[in-house]
Structure formats: structure tokens, C-alpha cells
Amino acid sequence: GDARIGSIGFPSVGKSTLLSNLAGVYSEVAAYEFTTLTTVPGVIRYKGAKIQLLDLPGIIEGAKDGKGRGKQVIAVARTCSLIFIVLDVLKPLQHKRIIERELEGFGIRLNKEPPNIQFKRKDKGGLNLSTLVPQSELDQDLVKTILNEYKIHNADITLRYDATAEDLIDVIEGNRVYIPCIYLLNKIDQISVEELDIIYKIPHTVPISAHHKWNFDDLLEKMWEYLKLVRIYTKPKGQLPDYSSPVVLKEGHSTVEDFCNKLHRNIIREFKIALVWGSSVKHCPQRVGKEHVLNDEDVVQIIK
């Protein structure tokens, strides 16, 4: 697939039903907990992209410490490009907090940007702390105390925004992954319309009913927006563009060079110029080099 989504939740919240109805893959469904014991993969085809959806086994409190094979489940979640947290609409908040705590404890940060802190270790020269904006929490002494915990005595640190002690620790540890996340409130067929209106105002949330297939369009739209994928169409010389199978790239890694490498490694060696039609160029077709950044739904012809 072009991207991978993992669905995480407690046992019996409807993850397997969701996979069966979204991707058309049969994952065993039953009315008792822990029906799914291994990861079941499925593929959603949406807007020409193939997106892998993983139905992960249910996690329980204490998963980050290895309870109920929780370490293996969360380790798979670290490799995903988007996480669906599936919650039961009748008891969402206590479940949401527990799952977030389990994922945070494993070094996964949900819906956050990496901290804008520059950190560089040195061999000598002591600690140099430079702040570009006034800091409310971190000062020279606190930074020194945190670094002493990690036995680091020589470093250059630049704080580019009002950072917290946790942000600094994340940067020093360096093993955190930042993943977007959508909360799916399942089983909305059990609540009233007034309650549904309130739920709709919560950020990063999509209410669905996996069993009745309600509100799947909204879910797929939001999924596409959070994945930030770019579709590029290819055009052979003298023919119409092939709109059936786009080359899918990540936003931020969508230059002509990335596009060539996705097709085949040898193309970039013989690359001369590319002709581009679409919103990333001023006139169509435009000749561009390999550094040109492509937008969604551009058409590209490569000339060797």
C-alpha cells in the first residue's frame, strides 16, 4: 500500500466489524472479547491510492508494560502513518485517556508536531543555551539538571518557541514518533441525535456505526486529509495521461526526483527534464528540473 493505518482500541469496540465493512476483508467477529488474536490486514482503495488498514488485537490497561501482548501491538502502531483509535460511544473518555497513556508511554505522540528545538552534542565547551523567545518553564538550571540525568555535559541547545521540559526530553531521547490520529466513536446507533450533535464538535473525531456502515464517507474524507498524500499521474509520449493508477507520494517528499525514485532508481541517472501539467506550474506544459515540487493531481512526462 501507499500508506498504513492501524486501528487501536479496547476489546469489543468494533474494530473487526469496521475492517470487514471498510476493506471487504473478513476478520472474525463475535460477541466476546479478544476475538482477534493476530493483526489482520486489509486494503482500502480510495482516490486511486491503496491504503493498508490493520486490525490490531485489543489492548488493555498496562499494555506498554507488556500485558496482554500489548508491546507487540503498540510496536506495530509505531510503523503506521495514521492511527484510528476506536472508542465505544457510551464510555469514550475513560477509554481514550487509558489508550493515550499507553501510546505516550511507548514514545508515540498523537496529533503533535516534532518540537522545534535544535540540540547538538559536543566533546567540550560546556552548555550553550540560546532562546529565541521568552521561556515560561525552561531556564539554564533546569536544562542543566535534565542534561545531567542523561550524563550530557557539553551541548548546544536552541529553543525556537516556548518549550516545556517534556519537549526537551523528547528531543534528547530522539526515539519519538509523531503520528496523526483520528478518534472513531463507534456504535452511534445507540445514542440520540442531540448527543450526536455534541460529539460532532470534538476535534479529530468522527462518529460512525461500523455495523450499519453509517458515516463512512466522512471517515474516508478525514482519513485522506490526515494522510497528506499527493497523487501524480504519468503521461507516456504522444498518449493521454494514465488516470487509473497514480504514483502516490507523501506531502513534503513530492519533488520530481522523489517521483522518479518511486518509479525506478535508474530513471534519475538518465533524467534530462520533466514536462509538468497542473497546479504546481505557471503554464502547461512547463519544463522543470528534478528539484521542482509537485502538487496533488499533477501530470508528469519525463524526458531522458
XYZ file of C-alpha atoms in Angstrom:
304
model
C 0.000 0.000 0.000
C 0.883 3.693 -0.227
C 0.148 4.316 3.466
C -0.635 2.256 6.535
C -3.363 2.813 9.125
C -3.581 0.921 12.420
C -6.830 0.697 14.365
C -6.312 0.545 18.116
C -8.922 0.110 20.823
C -10.189 -1.965 23.696
C -11.599 -5.429 23.026
C -15.164 -5.499 21.614
C -15.438 -1.889 20.366
C -15.966 -2.928 16.737
C -12.514 -2.798 15.089
C -13.032 -6.063 13.188
C -16.511 -5.040 12.002
C -15.010 -1.772 10.764
C -12.292 -3.608 8.807
C -14.802 -6.055 7.291
C -17.143 -3.275 6.123
C -14.467 -0.763 5.005
C -11.968 -3.043 3.276
C -14.148 -6.065 2.496
C -11.758 -8.404 4.337
C -13.264 -10.963 6.680
C -11.896 -10.582 10.205
C -13.512 -12.888 12.744
C -16.323 -11.083 14.579
C -18.027 -12.383 17.733
C -19.775 -11.020 20.804
C -16.951 -11.980 23.180
C -13.697 -10.091 23.907
C -10.316 -10.890 22.292
C -11.811 -12.433 19.143
C -8.923 -11.033 17.067
C -5.612 -12.516 18.232
C -3.276 -11.511 15.394
C -3.033 -8.495 13.091
C -5.462 -8.770 10.172
C -4.544 -6.605 7.141
C -6.996 -5.197 4.596
C -6.739 -2.673 1.746
C -8.937 0.369 1.119
C -8.807 1.742 -2.419
C -9.609 5.441 -2.224
C -8.994 8.172 -4.837
C -6.632 5.848 -6.720
C -4.405 5.139 -3.706
C -4.068 1.781 -1.981
C -4.208 2.229 1.794
C -3.421 -0.673 4.094
C -5.707 -0.941 7.123
C -4.554 -3.105 10.026
C -6.997 -4.559 12.541
C -4.823 -4.844 15.654
C -5.744 -7.041 18.632
C -7.483 -5.217 21.502
C -5.208 -3.628 24.096
C -5.812 -3.435 27.842
C -4.513 -1.184 30.607
C -0.821 -1.865 31.204
C -0.162 -2.747 27.536
C 3.018 -0.633 27.427
C 4.451 -2.826 30.194
C 3.739 -5.947 28.123
C 0.332 -7.008 29.468
C -1.810 -8.990 27.008
C 0.925 -8.909 24.311
C 0.479 -5.121 24.339
C 4.118 -4.389 23.421
C 3.804 -6.188 20.089
C 0.518 -4.406 19.309
C 1.900 -0.941 20.054
C 5.146 -1.717 18.178
C 3.077 -2.267 15.011
C 1.292 1.047 15.667
C 4.666 2.875 15.615
C 5.127 1.958 11.932
C 1.754 3.371 10.809
C 1.246 6.693 9.013
C -2.106 7.271 10.741
C -3.781 5.763 13.816
C -7.505 5.152 14.237
C -8.414 4.989 17.933
C -11.742 3.150 18.027
C -13.867 4.026 21.079
C -17.267 2.884 22.302
C -19.534 5.947 22.206
C -21.147 5.005 25.544
C -17.851 5.062 27.505
C -15.421 7.064 25.358
C -13.488 9.294 27.743
C -12.040 6.831 30.234
C -11.003 4.558 27.335
C -9.473 7.447 25.398
C -7.295 8.519 28.335
C -6.035 4.985 29.012
C -5.140 4.336 25.333
C -3.385 7.713 25.026
C -1.362 6.985 28.165
C -0.339 3.564 26.802
C 0.782 5.044 23.449
C 2.578 8.021 25.056
C 4.462 5.606 27.305
C 5.717 3.834 24.176
C 7.051 7.052 22.615
C 4.130 7.748 20.235
C 2.960 11.385 20.170
C -0.522 11.853 18.704
C -1.505 14.904 16.594
C 1.655 16.800 17.604
C 4.453 18.387 15.596
C 8.066 17.497 16.456
C 9.443 20.115 18.922
C 11.270 22.996 17.233
C 14.398 22.605 19.368
C 17.909 22.343 17.974
C 20.098 20.007 20.021
C 23.714 19.181 19.235
C 26.146 17.228 21.419
C 29.795 18.353 21.597
C 33.041 16.980 23.012
C 33.934 20.093 25.033
C 32.825 23.663 25.689
C 30.099 23.227 28.302
C 26.423 24.024 27.854
C 25.302 26.785 25.464
C 21.603 27.615 25.783
C 20.150 30.222 23.412
C 16.449 31.162 23.491
C 14.748 32.990 20.616
C 11.543 33.684 22.592
C 10.968 34.206 26.357
C 10.604 30.858 28.181
C 7.965 30.253 30.854
C 9.280 26.895 32.118
C 12.840 26.150 30.994
C 15.822 28.095 32.312
C 19.589 27.431 32.398
C 19.458 25.490 35.699
C 16.542 23.239 34.717
C 18.114 22.447 31.305
C 21.395 21.629 33.055
C 19.589 19.315 35.528
C 17.786 17.460 32.695
C 21.034 17.026 30.713
C 22.872 15.765 33.819
C 20.290 12.981 34.094
C 21.420 11.819 30.624
C 25.123 12.392 31.528
C 25.438 15.092 28.846
C 27.693 17.985 29.917
C 28.597 19.627 26.575
C 25.840 20.635 24.148
C 24.398 23.470 22.048
C 20.652 23.961 22.535
C 18.456 26.467 20.676
C 14.851 26.912 21.835
C 12.814 28.398 18.981
C 9.475 28.536 20.860
C 8.145 28.415 24.432
C 9.075 24.788 25.170
C 8.306 22.516 28.117
C 10.654 20.137 29.935
C 8.885 17.170 28.234
C 9.627 18.611 24.766
C 13.327 18.861 25.624
C 13.387 15.261 26.928
C 11.690 14.065 23.694
C 14.422 15.742 21.630
C 17.263 14.300 23.758
C 15.782 10.766 23.693
C 15.341 11.073 19.925
C 13.192 7.930 19.541
C 9.742 9.535 19.485
C 7.397 9.116 16.522
C 4.817 11.793 15.649
C 1.675 10.262 14.140
C -1.655 11.894 13.252
C -4.672 10.267 14.871
C -8.457 10.162 14.348
C -10.831 9.094 17.122
C -13.667 6.926 15.820
C -16.700 6.899 18.108
C -18.399 3.651 17.171
C -21.958 2.359 17.888
C -23.734 5.715 17.334
C -26.934 3.747 16.673
C -27.279 3.538 20.484
C -27.463 7.293 21.218
C -29.861 10.177 20.475
C -29.490 12.839 17.755
C -28.902 15.579 20.362
C -25.931 13.661 21.771
C -24.601 13.155 18.239
C -24.620 16.944 17.610
C -22.424 17.458 20.695
C -20.000 14.682 19.661
C -19.528 16.255 16.216
C -17.879 19.342 17.774
C -14.972 17.385 19.335
C -11.719 17.905 17.326
C -10.100 14.956 15.472
C -13.287 12.891 15.922
C -15.586 11.018 13.508
C -18.739 9.316 14.868
C -19.561 6.115 12.938
C -21.541 2.921 13.139
C -19.359 0.100 11.802
C -22.227 -2.392 11.871
C -24.702 -0.236 9.878
C -21.953 1.396 7.722
C -23.048 4.904 8.781
C -20.859 7.959 8.077
C -18.084 6.081 6.233
C -17.833 8.894 3.594
C -16.927 11.411 6.296
C -14.369 8.987 7.727
C -12.659 8.419 4.352
C -12.530 12.182 3.647
C -10.918 12.881 7.019
C -8.537 9.943 6.566
C -7.361 11.383 3.237
C -6.874 14.845 4.755
C -4.753 13.487 7.660
C -2.615 11.187 5.472
C -1.468 14.158 3.309
C -0.844 12.114 0.155
C -0.057 13.565 -3.277
C -1.182 11.770 -6.456
C 0.939 12.186 -9.590
C -0.251 10.878 -12.969
C 2.161 9.626 -15.641
C 1.956 10.528 -19.315
C 3.714 8.445 -21.999
C 4.912 10.421 -25.038
C 2.163 11.086 -27.568
C -0.565 9.446 -25.442
C -3.204 10.538 -22.965
C -2.304 10.561 -19.219
C -2.992 7.353 -17.293
C -5.563 8.438 -14.675
C -6.290 4.920 -13.405
C -3.108 4.275 -11.391
C -1.408 7.377 -9.924
C 2.026 7.357 -8.294
C 1.357 8.284 -4.663
C 3.919 10.356 -2.736
C 3.951 11.937 0.747
C 3.449 15.683 1.129
C 6.869 17.239 1.764
C 8.591 14.472 -0.246
C 6.980 15.208 -3.604
C 9.774 16.553 -5.824
C 10.351 15.272 -9.369
C 13.354 13.329 -8.014
C 11.161 11.532 -5.425
C 8.712 10.731 -8.224
C 11.489 9.207 -10.377
C 12.836 7.124 -7.479
C 9.367 5.753 -6.766
C 9.118 4.522 -10.385
C 12.654 3.134 -10.771
C 16.102 4.013 -9.453
C 17.788 4.155 -12.847
C 15.471 6.847 -14.224
C 17.159 9.681 -12.283
C 20.576 8.818 -13.814
C 19.304 9.364 -17.378
C 16.972 12.247 -16.389
C 17.142 15.314 -18.642
C 13.985 17.370 -17.923
C 10.360 16.760 -16.998
C 7.237 18.268 -18.568
C 4.578 19.098 -15.979
C 0.875 19.923 -16.367
C -1.039 21.013 -13.265
C -1.301 23.485 -10.398
C 2.397 23.487 -9.437
C 3.493 25.211 -12.672
C 2.705 28.612 -14.202
C 1.949 27.422 -17.743
C 1.181 23.978 -19.164
C 3.277 22.128 -20.048
C 6.303 23.607 -18.257
C 9.844 22.253 -18.360
C 11.198 21.672 -14.870
C 14.277 20.168 -13.211
C 14.442 17.434 -10.599
C 14.107 19.855 -7.626
C 10.613 21.041 -8.694
C 7.913 20.284 -6.066
C 4.770 18.623 -7.483
C 1.206 19.229 -6.275
C -1.723 16.811 -5.974
C -3.045 15.547 -9.343
C -0.186 16.908 -11.477
C 0.623 15.117 -14.762
C 4.304 14.408 -15.451
C 6.193 13.310 -18.559
C 9.890 12.505 -18.089
C 12.371 13.120 -20.906
C 15.688 11.226 -20.753
